[in-house]
């Protein structure tokens, strides 16, 4: 059945019939006819005109008809076997294109899409490509791109083995691609070509066809200079410092594809798809994942880097198994086994295996890793390498996991573990380990696993034919026998039999019950409580016994399953006590043991998660205020490394609690809630106070409101913490809206103003937001007048009810009762009984507003007081309010005082009062001295904390309300205090006081005096080095010229910790001996030399290596930092900021470690040193960055960049890898690598600062092409970060600066050698990052460029070229 042709097809069909069909007589008598060329030519011209006429008529009817006609025409022409006729028909098409009757693109696409275009139809193939070659110049660049794609697809159809019959076809295709690839023809941006080549290659192994390899590889190679301009030097050797939540968590540039472990370049696109980057950048990065896994507390960062989504209850978007993660887990275990083999006594082994156990449990739990796959692979690797020395530690790691998961998973999952028993190859039984040593737990782990597996198999009615190796026979017999006997835990004698039995029989309920009960009994959590009570601090408060907690050695010896059972028993016991409303507090043993269990991240679900989501709400609902107080104390004084979202969650609970009426009548609970909130707010890291991530729409409001509440003091502290976070970490792109919401809500809830000396330190963005809101104006004269009036009223009113009513009701801002009490004490040295009734009516919560007025009133009173005698009386009256009458507490008063808004002289008076209050009366100083002398902050190592805690409270009892009020209630009870006291409560207040004093230079001497007397408190600071780092960083400009004060602060805080930390735990011996410990103004200024900086950087390099310890071994679970790397980074930054030298000079000396002393560093280790320098410079304040900027400026303004005299190209000289092979000067490559490392690790502020550096300092130096290329290499790699972090304004402005640099160079040099590479870079920026956003500036600049550049950039900016420069659009025949 014939297909019905459309009208255009019929016209073309008729035309071709008339042209090609000859009369029968002509065919028959062809040999006898005389052929007349002139007639033939005339006929051909007529036919051509006829063809043009048909196309024109179709065009007037309908444009799509032309397309139909041309496609049909091409299809019919393809059937011709006569080459002459084919040439004639294609000639008509060529002419039609030349006369603009049909578009060149339509003809090219019709030719290439013709289904008869196959290389076996050689004549048609060759002539089709010849015609495309002739007319492709007339196609727009988007069309040329499609034509090129089509040609690439056709090339894939050519046979791999070319014979002479296919040569022509290949050449004709080559000519088209060569023309499209020709840079001078500039038919389309070369950038599109290279993208197309790279996109086609990975999937299509036959592309490029071998005949095109030369063409394709040359073209790809021509893009290598552009690729190197946007490549971060040594990126594959850079590693972040692992923090709980730090800078690396918010950076997109660490992310890897979870299936291939390749770096993501943009979105989910990896590097090899965009440009011909160097191989190291495009290949998988397993070393980064293994490094992260080796670091404690890295799980969240691993999830971020590998884009792994934990399964959530509200969605099913879990990531599933990640095979590369599995492989790295195995390799990490193999590495640990190798260390054990080489050095069985290595001090890194306990932490390394503990960390691996935690990682394994976490990643298997969330199904990112398959346990049987890990074990099978591990067994093979260990057998190949014959690694057995660490077998007991390995089996202990596996027992941790198996004991907790064996009940929920099939036996088959655990069978691969049996392969590992080959490590126990001894023919004789191993001796039974000593159960008084914690090592016995590891030594018996293999047998424990066997018992679990056998029980599981028997329970599932499976045949378990595996027999235990002879080496473990005695172990097996020992465990089975011991399980049948009685067991108990008698502290303080430590024996590990109970943990052994718990671990081995945790799935055998009848055998597990006894040892678990022994543990619970040891802390006083059993159903039959031990007899007797133990006293607690305060009034009428007693607790259950015992007082000694389970030692960490015992807890570390319990498997995860046993720990979970123990914590479950403890929580059950607490809740039972809550429900029975017992007046006897929990035993100190159970509270401390529970606190210790909460540090184990592998039991997070029952640990900290259960604490916040189950225990706390239930205790609150039951209004068990004593237990609630205990939980807040645990959180405030015992917990470390709690993830930020849990701490925010607790802050939300505290804000809800603050609104509860109980707080008004309970001064102690009110104080603890406020103190806990203060600790939480000041404890947030600079990366932790940030807009929420991955929240559903509308979630921002919730997290913003979590930060603030209704307390003015706490809200002020939130703003101070925000100022510090923005100053140190910068503000991410969407952060300003969130910040504004927090600030305006705080100002709405608690309107207040800030003194100018505090505002001077705030980041400008925060100052602007605060200035938009108007705080209340303090009227001192009015305040004084009101106090006088109220004082008169107090003296004249007689009716008790009227007095109570009048003075307890808040009248506007007239909360002046504390002012009256103070005057009362000042004048009568006593408080009248009726005043206590007023205080009772006011309540603890409302009293804080009276406290603010009191602080302001005091400043006014002291300002006008003349003699010292009166000042002493004033201070004594305040002191009596605190210690004698217990009306207010010292920590609340000082906090409120330090945060009031005073300017100039009044501010100095305010600080003078604080100093007098803290130092003049002996009450507080005595407490501090006794506390620091008696107690140790290493609570996890102590078994007698409670006794010493009691001693302190017995000597210095604490009361939270006047005795008159507490004695009224016959059953009044102080809430149980297990850990806290006024000294510990004062530490976060002291932090704030120090900062306020720093802001006012006239009170420097007072600050030094405070440190002399109270500095020892920093022994108990939970984050002393972080506090030092934040202080020196935030106040860098304030402290720059005050070296003695800076020295005082650093020396006081580090000295306070000397007796509880080993030598060399933080700062180097050199700075301690040569600077910090030297006193006296006549000492010469210490200026450390190159060797000092070399050692400092070397220490950080070593600290980032998980296979060795640089510092004395510390238990990171109870440290302010989560691992040695982050500890080393921050203590080193503190040390660098303490050096009495200009910040820029210190910055330069750090860079010189790489530039000047690299000959002392093994070449293969140099990238690690560059990484360390980058980490340090990026974590130092802005003034230190000038060191790097100065070096860059100097390099740009000197040879060889100002006068290129090298025989290599700039691309070679700037390349860190290649420069070593060339044996030429390495300084430029090293400087670039150091700048890249610094900016790669940088926060938002520093990355955005690249724009200022280029615009304000570098651009004016550029006159040579090589200088331009240096800047492009310098900033090119960070355009991607600006784009992915959405700093679009900075990105656009920086791009315009690159165009400006190009214009400068184009005007300075007669001819540019590297213009293709530069243009390739600009196209890359346009198509990957900016689009048309900088089009106006680009066009303005391109118009001013010389013609060769204009020609190449014509797809970015449409400008009119001179005629001779226009590329040939169509070749003449």
mmCIF file of N, CA and C in Angstrom, residues 331-407:
data_model
loop_
_atom_site.group_PDB
_atom_site.id
_atom_site.type_symbol
_atom_site.label_atom_id
_atom_site.label_comp_id
_atom_site.label_asym_id
_atom_site.label_seq_id
_atom_site.Cartn_x
_atom_site.Cartn_y
_atom_site.Cartn_z
ATOM 1 N N UNK A 331 38.909 -1.285 55.459
ATOM 2 C CA UNK A 331 40.314 -0.858 55.383
ATOM 3 C C UNK A 331 40.757 -0.206 56.694
ATOM 4 N N UNK A 332 39.839 0.502 57.343
ATOM 5 C CA UNK A 332 40.174 1.129 58.623
ATOM 6 C C UNK A 332 40.454 0.051 59.679
ATOM 7 N N UNK A 333 39.632 -0.990 59.675
ATOM 8 C CA UNK A 333 39.866 -2.105 60.603
ATOM 9 C C UNK A 333 41.200 -2.794 60.297
ATOM 10 N N UNK A 334 41.485 -2.958 59.010
ATOM 11 C CA UNK A 334 42.759 -3.589 58.612
ATOM 12 C C UNK A 334 43.928 -2.718 59.085
ATOM 13 N N UNK A 335 43.800 -1.386 58.909
ATOM 14 C CA UNK A 335 44.858 -0.466 59.372
ATOM 15 C C UNK A 335 45.084 -0.613 60.871
ATOM 16 N N UNK A 336 43.970 -0.685 61.618
ATOM 17 C CA UNK A 336 44.083 -0.815 63.076
ATOM 18 C C UNK A 336 44.770 -2.132 63.434
ATOM 19 N N UNK A 337 44.421 -3.182 62.714
ATOM 20 C CA UNK A 337 45.060 -4.493 62.960
ATOM 21 C C UNK A 337 46.553 -4.443 62.611
ATOM 22 N N UNK A 338 46.885 -3.662 61.583
ATOM 23 C CA UNK A 338 48.291 -3.542 61.184
ATOM 24 C C UNK A 338 49.080 -2.798 62.263
ATOM 25 N N UNK A 339 48.471 -1.731 62.828
ATOM 26 C CA UNK A 339 49.157 -0.997 63.908
ATOM 27 C C UNK A 339 49.379 -1.946 65.095
ATOM 28 N N UNK A 340 48.334 -2.750 65.402
ATOM 29 C CA UNK A 340 48.456 -3.700 66.521
ATOM 30 C C UNK A 340 49.561 -4.721 66.246
ATOM 31 N N UNK A 341 49.690 -5.109 64.983
ATOM 32 C CA UNK A 341 50.720 -6.090 64.599
ATOM 33 C C UNK A 341 52.114 -5.473 64.757
ATOM 34 N N UNK A 342 52.251 -4.207 64.308
ATOM 35 C CA UNK A 342 53.574 -3.556 64.321
ATOM 36 C C UNK A 342 53.960 -3.095 65.717
ATOM 37 N N UNK A 343 52.943 -2.613 66.465
ATOM 38 C CA UNK A 343 53.240 -2.074 67.799
ATOM 39 C C UNK A 343 52.077 -2.367 68.733
ATOM 40 N N UNK A 344 52.066 -3.570 69.328
ATOM 41 C CA UNK A 344 50.901 -3.975 70.142
ATOM 42 C C UNK A 344 50.624 -3.031 71.306
ATOM 43 N N UNK A 345 51.615 -2.232 71.729
ATOM 44 C CA UNK A 345 51.423 -1.350 72.887
ATOM 45 C C UNK A 345 51.119 0.092 72.461
ATOM 46 N N UNK A 346 50.870 0.317 71.181
ATOM 47 C CA UNK A 346 50.615 1.688 70.694
ATOM 48 C C UNK A 346 49.473 2.336 71.465
ATOM 49 N N UNK A 347 49.684 3.608 71.875
ATOM 50 C CA UNK A 347 48.647 4.263 72.689
ATOM 51 C C UNK A 347 47.464 4.752 71.858
ATOM 52 N N UNK A 348 47.517 4.591 70.523
ATOM 53 C CA UNK A 348 46.348 5.002 69.723
ATOM 54 C C UNK A 348 45.312 3.881 69.631
ATOM 55 N N UNK A 349 45.722 2.660 69.957
ATOM 56 C CA UNK A 349 44.832 1.513 69.715
ATOM 57 C C UNK A 349 43.506 1.559 70.485
ATOM 58 N N UNK A 350 43.513 1.863 71.806
ATOM 59 C CA UNK A 350 42.212 1.832 72.519
ATOM 60 C C UNK A 350 41.189 2.778 71.886
ATOM 61 N N UNK A 351 41.624 4.024 71.613
ATOM 62 C CA UNK A 351 40.680 5.005 71.038
ATOM 63 C C UNK A 351 40.264 4.614 69.633
ATOM 64 N N UNK A 352 41.230 4.081 68.862
ATOM 65 C CA UNK A 352 40.944 3.737 67.463
ATOM 66 C C UNK A 352 39.891 2.625 67.395
ATOM 67 N N UNK A 353 40.092 1.559 68.170
ATOM 68 C CA UNK A 353 39.124 0.458 68.134
ATOM 69 C C UNK A 353 37.775 0.885 68.736
ATOM 70 N N UNK A 354 37.807 1.715 69.785
ATOM 71 C CA UNK A 354 36.549 2.190 70.378
ATOM 72 C C UNK A 354 35.760 3.012 69.348
ATOM 73 N N UNK A 355 36.485 3.840 68.619
ATOM 74 C CA UNK A 355 35.842 4.678 67.614
ATOM 75 C C UNK A 355 35.260 3.836 66.473
ATOM 76 N N UNK A 356 36.023 2.795 66.055
ATOM 77 C CA UNK A 356 35.541 1.923 64.969
ATOM 78 C C UNK A 356 34.272 1.196 65.419
ATOM 79 N N UNK A 357 34.254 0.739 66.684
ATOM 80 C CA UNK A 357 33.067 0.031 67.199
ATOM 81 C C UNK A 357 31.848 0.944 67.122
ATOM 82 N N UNK A 358 32.036 2.199 67.520
ATOM 83 C CA UNK A 358 30.939 3.167 67.505
ATOM 84 C C UNK A 358 30.469 3.430 66.072
ATOM 85 N N UNK A 359 31.443 3.604 65.152
ATOM 86 C CA UNK A 359 31.109 3.829 63.723
ATOM 87 C C UNK A 359 30.324 2.650 63.156
ATOM 88 N N UNK A 360 30.825 1.444 63.436
ATOM 89 C CA UNK A 360 30.217 0.244 62.861
ATOM 90 C C UNK A 360 28.763 0.121 63.310
ATOM 91 N N UNK A 361 28.536 0.321 64.602
ATOM 92 C CA UNK A 361 27.166 0.224 65.132
ATOM 93 C C UNK A 361 26.262 1.255 64.475
ATOM 94 N N UNK A 362 26.766 2.480 64.358
ATOM 95 C CA UNK A 362 25.967 3.571 63.798
ATOM 96 C C UNK A 362 25.603 3.296 62.336
ATOM 97 N N UNK A 363 26.597 2.967 61.525
ATOM 98 C CA UNK A 363 26.339 2.842 60.079
ATOM 99 C C UNK A 363 25.555 1.567 59.730
ATOM 100 N N UNK A 364 25.736 0.508 60.540
ATOM 101 C CA UNK A 364 24.928 -0.699 60.301
ATOM 102 C C UNK A 364 23.485 -0.446 60.743
ATOM 103 N N UNK A 365 23.343 0.271 61.869
ATOM 104 C CA UNK A 365 22.010 0.569 62.396
ATOM 105 C C UNK A 365 21.160 1.314 61.355
ATOM 106 N N UNK A 366 21.782 2.278 60.670
ATOM 107 C CA UNK A 366 21.036 3.052 59.673
ATOM 108 C C UNK A 366 21.100 2.425 58.278
ATOM 109 N N UNK A 367 21.630 1.189 58.227
ATOM 110 C CA UNK A 367 21.642 0.387 56.995
ATOM 111 C C UNK A 367 22.450 1.013 55.859
ATOM 112 N N UNK A 368 23.446 1.842 56.232
ATOM 113 C CA UNK A 368 24.361 2.355 55.210
ATOM 114 C C UNK A 368 25.428 1.305 54.910
ATOM 115 N N UNK A 369 25.600 0.370 55.853
ATOM 116 C CA UNK A 369 26.656 -0.633 55.747
ATOM 117 C C UNK A 369 26.050 -1.988 56.078
ATOM 118 N N UNK A 370 26.475 -3.026 55.337
ATOM 119 C CA UNK A 370 25.971 -4.385 55.597
ATOM 120 C C UNK A 370 27.003 -5.140 56.429
ATOM 121 N N UNK A 371 26.603 -5.586 57.602
ATOM 122 C CA UNK A 371 27.544 -6.256 58.511
ATOM 123 C C UNK A 371 28.172 -7.508 57.878
ATOM 124 N N UNK A 372 27.367 -8.425 57.278
ATOM 125 C CA UNK A 372 28.003 -9.630 56.699
ATOM 126 C C UNK A 372 29.020 -9.289 55.606
ATOM 127 N N UNK A 373 28.725 -8.260 54.801
ATOM 128 C CA UNK A 373 29.677 -7.882 53.739
ATOM 129 C C UNK A 373 30.992 -7.377 54.338
ATOM 130 N N UNK A 374 30.869 -6.556 55.392
ATOM 131 C CA UNK A 374 32.081 -6.019 56.036
ATOM 132 C C UNK A 374 32.927 -7.170 56.572
ATOM 133 N N UNK A 375 32.296 -8.117 57.253
ATOM 134 C CA UNK A 375 33.052 -9.197 57.905
ATOM 135 C C UNK A 375 33.683 -10.132 56.867
ATOM 136 N N UNK A 376 32.931 -10.452 55.833
ATOM 137 C CA UNK A 376 33.477 -11.340 54.791
ATOM 138 C C UNK A 376 34.723 -10.719 54.180
ATOM 139 N N UNK A 377 34.614 -9.448 53.813
ATOM 140 C CA UNK A 377 35.739 -8.737 53.197
ATOM 141 C C UNK A 377 36.907 -8.640 54.178
ATOM 142 N N UNK A 378 36.592 -8.333 55.437
ATOM 143 C CA UNK A 378 37.631 -8.180 56.450
ATOM 144 C C UNK A 378 38.384 -9.500 56.658
ATOM 145 N N UNK A 379 37.642 -10.597 56.750
ATOM 146 C CA UNK A 379 38.278 -11.907 56.978
ATOM 147 C C UNK A 379 39.265 -12.223 55.848
ATOM 148 N N UNK A 380 38.866 -11.924 54.600
ATOM 149 C CA UNK A 380 39.761 -12.178 53.459
ATOM 150 C C UNK A 380 41.033 -11.343 53.570
ATOM 151 N N UNK A 381 40.846 -10.058 53.890
ATOM 152 C CA UNK A 381 42.000 -9.142 53.970
ATOM 153 C C UNK A 381 42.969 -9.574 55.072
ATOM 154 N N UNK A 382 42.411 -9.956 56.243
ATOM 155 C CA UNK A 382 43.282 -10.325 57.365
ATOM 156 C C UNK A 382 44.035 -11.626 57.061
ATOM 157 N N UNK A 383 43.346 -12.545 56.372
ATOM 158 C CA UNK A 383 43.998 -13.814 56.034
ATOM 159 C C UNK A 383 45.160 -13.582 55.070
ATOM 160 N N UNK A 384 44.907 -12.717 54.072
ATOM 161 C CA UNK A 384 45.967 -12.411 53.089
ATOM 162 C C UNK A 384 47.190 -11.825 53.784
ATOM 163 N N UNK A 385 46.969 -10.953 54.756
ATOM 164 C CA UNK A 385 48.087 -10.237 55.392
ATOM 165 C C UNK A 385 48.577 -10.919 56.660
ATOM 166 N N UNK A 386 47.862 -11.957 57.061
ATOM 167 C CA UNK A 386 48.227 -12.696 58.272
ATOM 168 C C UNK A 386 48.357 -11.764 59.483
ATOM 169 N N UNK A 387 47.302 -10.993 59.721
ATOM 170 C CA UNK A 387 47.287 -10.058 60.855
ATOM 171 C C UNK A 387 46.482 -10.671 61.997
ATOM 172 N N UNK A 388 47.151 -10.992 63.093
ATOM 173 C CA UNK A 388 46.422 -11.617 64.203
ATOM 174 C C UNK A 388 46.678 -10.927 65.548
ATOM 175 N N UNK A 389 47.665 -10.052 65.620
ATOM 176 C CA UNK A 389 48.053 -9.491 66.930
ATOM 177 C C UNK A 389 46.903 -8.725 67.593
ATOM 178 N N UNK A 390 46.038 -8.100 66.794
ATOM 179 C CA UNK A 390 44.950 -7.317 67.388
ATOM 180 C C UNK A 390 43.640 -8.081 67.455
ATOM 181 N N UNK A 391 43.721 -9.417 67.409
ATOM 182 C CA UNK A 391 42.490 -10.223 67.265
ATOM 183 C C UNK A 391 41.509 -10.013 68.421
ATOM 184 N N UNK A 392 42.035 -9.902 69.665
ATOM 185 C CA UNK A 392 41.126 -9.749 70.810
ATOM 186 C C UNK A 392 40.377 -8.415 70.731
ATOM 187 N N UNK A 393 41.110 -7.357 70.348
ATOM 188 C CA UNK A 393 40.469 -6.038 70.227
ATOM 189 C C UNK A 393 39.404 -6.062 69.123
ATOM 190 N N UNK A 394 39.716 -6.736 68.020
ATOM 191 C CA UNK A 394 38.760 -6.834 66.911
ATOM 192 C C UNK A 394 37.504 -7.586 67.367
ATOM 193 N N UNK A 395 37.704 -8.705 68.058
ATOM 194 C CA UNK A 395 36.551 -9.494 68.504
ATOM 195 C C UNK A 395 35.699 -8.707 69.509
ATOM 196 N N UNK A 396 36.341 -7.865 70.313
ATOM 197 C CA UNK A 396 35.601 -7.036 71.261
ATOM 198 C C UNK A 396 34.745 -6.013 70.504
ATOM 199 N N UNK A 397 35.317 -5.463 69.427
ATOM 200 C CA UNK A 397 34.541 -4.535 68.573
ATOM 201 C C UNK A 397 33.299 -5.253 68.037
ATOM 202 N N UNK A 398 33.497 -6.488 67.560
ATOM 203 C CA UNK A 398 32.381 -7.228 66.944
ATOM 204 C C UNK A 398 31.359 -7.682 67.990
ATOM 205 N N UNK A 399 31.856 -8.039 69.176
ATOM 206 C CA UNK A 399 30.926 -8.455 70.236
ATOM 207 C C UNK A 399 30.012 -7.287 70.627
ATOM 208 N N UNK A 400 30.584 -6.064 70.631
ATOM 209 C CA UNK A 400 29.783 -4.867 70.933
ATOM 210 C C UNK A 400 28.552 -4.841 70.029
ATOM 211 N N UNK A 401 28.798 -5.075 68.740
ATOM 212 C CA UNK A 401 27.696 -4.989 67.769
ATOM 213 C C UNK A 401 26.789 -6.225 67.862
ATOM 214 N N UNK A 402 27.411 -7.406 67.874
ATOM 215 C CA UNK A 402 26.648 -8.657 67.786
ATOM 216 C C UNK A 402 25.703 -8.818 68.973
ATOM 217 N N UNK A 403 26.205 -8.516 70.178
ATOM 218 C CA UNK A 403 25.368 -8.757 71.356
ATOM 219 C C UNK A 403 24.085 -7.935 71.302
ATOM 220 N N UNK A 404 24.146 -6.766 70.672
ATOM 221 C CA UNK A 404 22.956 -5.912 70.623
ATOM 222 C C UNK A 404 22.043 -6.189 69.453
ATOM 223 N N UNK A 405 22.576 -6.815 68.384
ATOM 224 C CA UNK A 405 21.758 -6.933 67.176
ATOM 225 C C UNK A 405 21.386 -8.363 66.818
ATOM 226 N N UNK A 406 21.958 -9.323 67.525
ATOM 227 C CA UNK A 406 21.772 -10.718 67.097
ATOM 228 C C UNK A 406 20.317 -11.166 67.234
ATOM 229 N N UNK A 407 19.588 -10.603 68.185
ATOM 230 C CA UNK A 407 18.206 -11.047 68.374
ATOM 231 C C UNK A 407 17.287 -10.555 67.261
#
